[in-house]
Tab-separated table of C-alpha atoms in Angstrom:
chain	number	residue	atom	x	y	z
A	30	ILE	CA	-13.382	-6.130	1.432
A	31	VAL	CA	-15.764	-8.731	-0.020
A	32	LEU	CA	-18.994	-7.681	-1.705
A	33	LEU	CA	-21.977	-9.682	-0.422
A	34	ASN	CA	-24.489	-8.188	-2.874
A	35	ASP	CA	-24.715	-5.523	-5.570
A	36	VAL	CA	-23.590	-2.136	-4.254
A	37	ASP	CA	-24.744	1.303	-5.382
A	38	GLU	CA	-22.094	3.662	-3.993
A	39	SER	CA	-18.683	5.196	-4.607
A	40	ALA	CA	-15.501	4.069	-2.856
A	41	THR	CA	-12.353	6.138	-2.293
A	42	PHE	CA	-9.133	4.435	-1.186
A	43	ASN	CA	-6.583	6.890	0.245
A	44	MET	CA	-4.760	5.147	3.053
A	45	ASN	CA	-1.108	4.483	2.110
A	46	SER	CA	-1.619	0.734	2.409
A	47	THR	CA	-2.828	-2.287	0.419
A	48	VAL	CA	-6.531	-3.130	0.189
A	49	THR	CA	-8.149	-6.086	-1.598
A	50	LEU	CA	-11.618	-5.703	-3.130
A	51	ASN	CA	-13.299	-9.007	-4.038
A	52	LEU	CA	-16.258	-8.352	-6.341
A	53	ASN	CA	-17.468	-11.866	-5.480
A	54	GLY	CA	-19.817	-12.090	-8.477
A	55	PHE	CA	-21.573	-8.797	-7.730
A	56	ASP	CA	-21.723	-5.364	-9.359
A	57	MET	CA	-20.548	-2.015	-8.062
A	58	THR	CA	-22.451	0.998	-9.442
A	59	SER	CA	-22.582	4.695	-8.604
A	60	SER	CA	-23.897	7.897	-10.112
A	61	GLY	CA	-20.350	9.255	-10.408
A	62	ILE	CA	-16.833	7.850	-10.239
A	63	THR	CA	-17.271	4.392	-8.769
A	64	ILE	CA	-13.734	3.709	-7.471
A	65	THR	CA	-10.987	6.258	-6.740
A	66	VAL	CA	-7.477	5.237	-5.671
A	67	SER	CA	-5.049	7.912	-4.446
A	68	GLY	CA	-1.241	8.052	-4.204
A	69	GLY	CA	0.390	5.612	-1.826
A	70	THR	CA	-2.549	3.199	-1.933
A	71	THR	CA	-2.518	-0.208	-3.626
A	72	LEU	CA	-5.902	-1.669	-4.570
A	73	ILE	CA	-6.050	-5.329	-5.600
A	74	ILE	CA	-9.258	-6.210	-7.439
A	75	THR	CA	-10.230	-9.864	-7.546
A	76	GLY	CA	-13.321	-11.888	-8.393
A	77	ILE	CA	-15.947	-11.567	-11.094
A	78	GLY	CA	-18.155	-8.506	-11.379
A	79	THR	CA	-19.032	-5.261	-13.116
A	80	ILE	CA	-17.917	-1.746	-12.221
A	81	ASP	CA	-20.287	0.889	-13.606
A	82	SER	CA	-20.668	4.644	-13.159
A	83	GLY	CA	-24.248	4.465	-14.345
A	84	ASP	CA	-23.903	7.050	-17.138
A	85	GLN	CA	-21.994	5.983	-20.255
A	86	ASP	CA	-22.954	9.214	-22.076
A	87	ASP	CA	-21.124	11.577	-19.695
A	88	LYS	CA	-17.413	11.685	-20.651
A	89	ASN	CA	-16.474	13.092	-17.204
A	90	ILE	CA	-17.825	10.020	-15.425
A	91	ARG	CA	-15.476	7.055	-15.052
A	92	SER	CA	-15.667	3.573	-13.570
A	93	ILE	CA	-12.233	3.804	-11.947
A	94	VAL	CA	-9.833	6.712	-11.399
A	95	ASN	CA	-6.276	6.020	-10.287
A	96	ASN	CA	-4.628	9.206	-8.979
A	97	GLY	CA	-1.054	8.100	-8.392
A	98	GLY	CA	-1.783	4.818	-6.652
A	99	THR	CA	-1.457	1.236	-7.857
A	100	ILE	CA	-4.339	-0.924	-9.042
A	101	THR	CA	-3.815	-4.620	-9.706
A	102	PHE	CA	-6.412	-6.854	-11.354
A	103	ASP	CA	-5.244	-10.234	-10.025
A	104	VAL	CA	-5.140	-13.493	-12.003
A	105	ASP	CA	-8.562	-14.550	-10.696
A	106	SER	CA	-10.270	-11.308	-11.714
A	107	ASP	CA	-12.802	-11.125	-14.526
A	108	VAL	CA	-14.024	-7.530	-14.461
A	109	THR	CA	-16.293	-5.661	-16.858
A	110	CYS	CA	-15.990	-1.868	-16.748
A	111	LEU	CA	-18.809	0.008	-18.412
A	112	ASP	CA	-16.959	3.336	-18.361
A	113	GLU	CA	-13.389	4.564	-18.758
A	114	ILE	CA	-10.580	3.599	-16.410
A	115	LEU	CA	-8.399	6.700	-15.951
A	116	ASN	CA	-4.795	6.040	-14.926
A	117	ASP	CA	-3.388	9.453	-13.990
A	118	GLN	CA	-0.786	11.300	-11.885
A	119	ASN	CA	1.999	8.717	-12.297
A	120	GLY	CA	-0.279	5.834	-11.375
A	121	THR	CA	0.307	2.175	-12.187
A	122	ILE	CA	-2.239	-0.396	-13.329
A	123	ASN	CA	-1.289	-4.082	-13.527
A	124	ILE	CA	-3.621	-6.470	-15.351
A	125	PHE	CA	-3.028	-10.166	-14.600
A	126	GLY	CA	-6.649	-11.290	-15.009
A	127	THR	CA	-9.293	-10.238	-17.536
A	128	VAL	CA	-10.593	-6.692	-17.986
A	129	ASP	CA	-13.404	-6.082	-20.480
A	130	MET	CA	-13.741	-2.407	-21.383
A	131	GLU	CA	-17.251	-2.811	-22.718
A	132	THR	CA	-18.039	0.740	-23.862
A	133	ASN	CA	-14.913	2.834	-23.183
A	134	ASP	CA	-11.118	2.728	-22.941
A	135	ILE	CA	-8.364	2.557	-20.398
A	136	SER	CA	-6.837	6.031	-20.566
A	137	ASN	CA	-3.171	5.736	-19.587
A	138	ARG	CA	-2.036	9.342	-18.991
A	139	TYR	CA	1.356	11.062	-19.097
A	140	GLY	CA	3.857	9.560	-16.650
A	141	SER	CA	1.587	6.617	-15.835
A	142	ASN	CA	2.234	2.923	-16.460
A	143	LEU	CA	-0.099	0.194	-17.714
A	144	ASN	CA	1.365	-3.330	-17.438
A	145	ILE	CA	-0.624	-6.031	-19.244
A	146	HIS	CA	0.119	-9.632	-18.267
A	147	GLY	CA	-3.454	-10.904	-18.710
A	148	THR	CA	-6.309	-10.283	-21.125
A	149	ILE	CA	-7.837	-6.977	-22.115
A	150	TYR	CA	-10.859	-6.518	-24.352
A	151	GLY	CA	-11.383	-3.006	-25.634
A	152	GLY	CA	-9.168	-0.015	-26.105
A	153	VAL	CA	-6.228	1.780	-24.551
A	154	ALA	CA	-5.643	5.480	-25.123
A	155	ASN	CA	-1.935	5.567	-24.357
A	156	PHE	CA	-0.261	8.817	-23.341
A	157	GLY	CA	2.112	7.108	-20.866
A	158	THR	CA	3.888	3.736	-21.086
A	159	THR	CA	2.000	0.524	-21.855
A	160	THR	CA	4.036	-2.675	-21.506
A	161	LEU	CA	2.872	-6.041	-22.866
A	162	TYR	CA	4.312	-9.110	-21.142
A	163	ASP	CA	4.581	-12.770	-22.116
A	164	GLY	CA	1.286	-14.511	-21.573
A	165	CYS	CA	-0.727	-11.396	-22.368
A	166	ASN	CA	-3.714	-12.139	-24.554
A	167	ASN	CA	-4.784	-8.812	-25.929
A	168	TYR	CA	-7.607	-9.952	-28.142
A	169	LEU	CA	-9.492	-7.087	-29.729
A	170	ALA	CA	-7.248	-4.546	-28.007
A	171	ASN	CA	-6.943	-1.217	-29.765
A	172	ILE	CA	-3.962	0.735	-28.443
A	173	ARG	CA	-3.920	4.333	-29.646
A	174	ASN	CA	-0.565	5.948	-29.066
A	175	THR	CA	-1.542	9.506	-28.362
A	176	GLY	CA	-0.066	12.960	-28.329
A	177	SER	CA	-0.935	16.408	-29.543
A	178	GLU	CA	0.117	18.536	-32.489
A	179	GLY	CA	2.203	15.747	-33.991
A	180	ILE	CA	4.183	15.117	-30.789
A	181	VAL	CA	3.781	11.519	-29.684
A	182	THR	CA	4.180	11.045	-25.951
A	183	GLY	CA	3.006	7.473	-25.440
A	184	GLN	CA	5.313	4.479	-25.590
A	185	ILE	CA	4.365	0.844	-26.135
A	186	VAL	CA	6.890	-1.714	-24.928
A	187	LEU	CA	6.924	-5.413	-25.770
A	188	SER	CA	8.850	-7.263	-23.079
A	189	GLU	CA	11.634	-9.503	-24.373
A	190	ASP	CA	9.607	-12.641	-23.706
A	191	CYS	CA	6.308	-11.367	-25.132
A	192	ASN	CA	5.427	-13.818	-27.891
A	193	ASN	CA	1.698	-14.270	-27.408
A	194	VAL	CA	0.142	-10.988	-28.539
A	195	HIS	CA	-2.906	-11.263	-30.785
A	196	ASN	CA	-4.901	-8.796	-32.870
A	197	ILE	CA	-3.497	-5.554	-31.523
A	198	PHE	CA	-4.250	-2.544	-33.661
A	199	VAL	CA	-1.942	0.358	-32.900
A	200	SER	CA	-2.796	3.756	-34.261
A	201	HIS	CA	-2.167	7.408	-33.628
A	202	GLN	CA	-5.133	9.752	-33.526
A	203	ASP	CA	-3.317	12.993	-34.376
A	204	GLU	CA	-3.927	13.986	-38.015
A	205	ILE	CA	-0.675	15.970	-38.108
A	206	ASP	CA	1.410	12.778	-37.957
A	207	THR	CA	1.126	11.547	-41.535
A	208	GLY	CA	4.628	10.063	-41.772
A	209	GLY	CA	4.226	7.239	-39.276
A	210	ASN	CA	6.235	8.877	-36.487
A	211	ALA	CA	3.749	7.506	-33.950
A	212	MET	CA	4.748	3.965	-34.864
A	213	LEU	CA	8.446	4.719	-34.772
A	214	LYS	CA	8.133	6.301	-31.336
A	215	ALA	CA	5.629	3.761	-29.996
A	216	PHE	CA	7.792	0.677	-30.347
A	217	ASN	CA	11.052	1.758	-28.829
């Protein structure tokens, strides 16, 4: 699928196959969730463009929701997301290109995997596993290892060859964890 102009609609991918979406320099906007990917589907996003739900004030509206599928931002992608990317239900997101989370975070939920090989600007709320690979350039990335009531569930993994990580601020947003257990659990 190649965009030929700006699009104002939602897209749901639920087909147990691989689909490529080339933003082709255009923007994709909707009044709700802009892109949904369901289990068994792989969506490869390429090209330059913006994905926007149209309402940054509504916390239930997201640019992209991954419900158990796989989303890959390929090496040629340069994508700006104006709302949260939700990676849920054991989904996987692979970032090889550039993803700019302009006003929100990537929310990596329990059992889900976020693999960063490329560049991410913005934040990651990590409940699942976030792995940073060699070549990743995580400028301005803010990875919050998250849990509840002092129990940290997220894990941050630096691959053995990851030697090019810059300016990552890792924190834990649960006030109960005052002894640094989030950090001990995060880097395992």
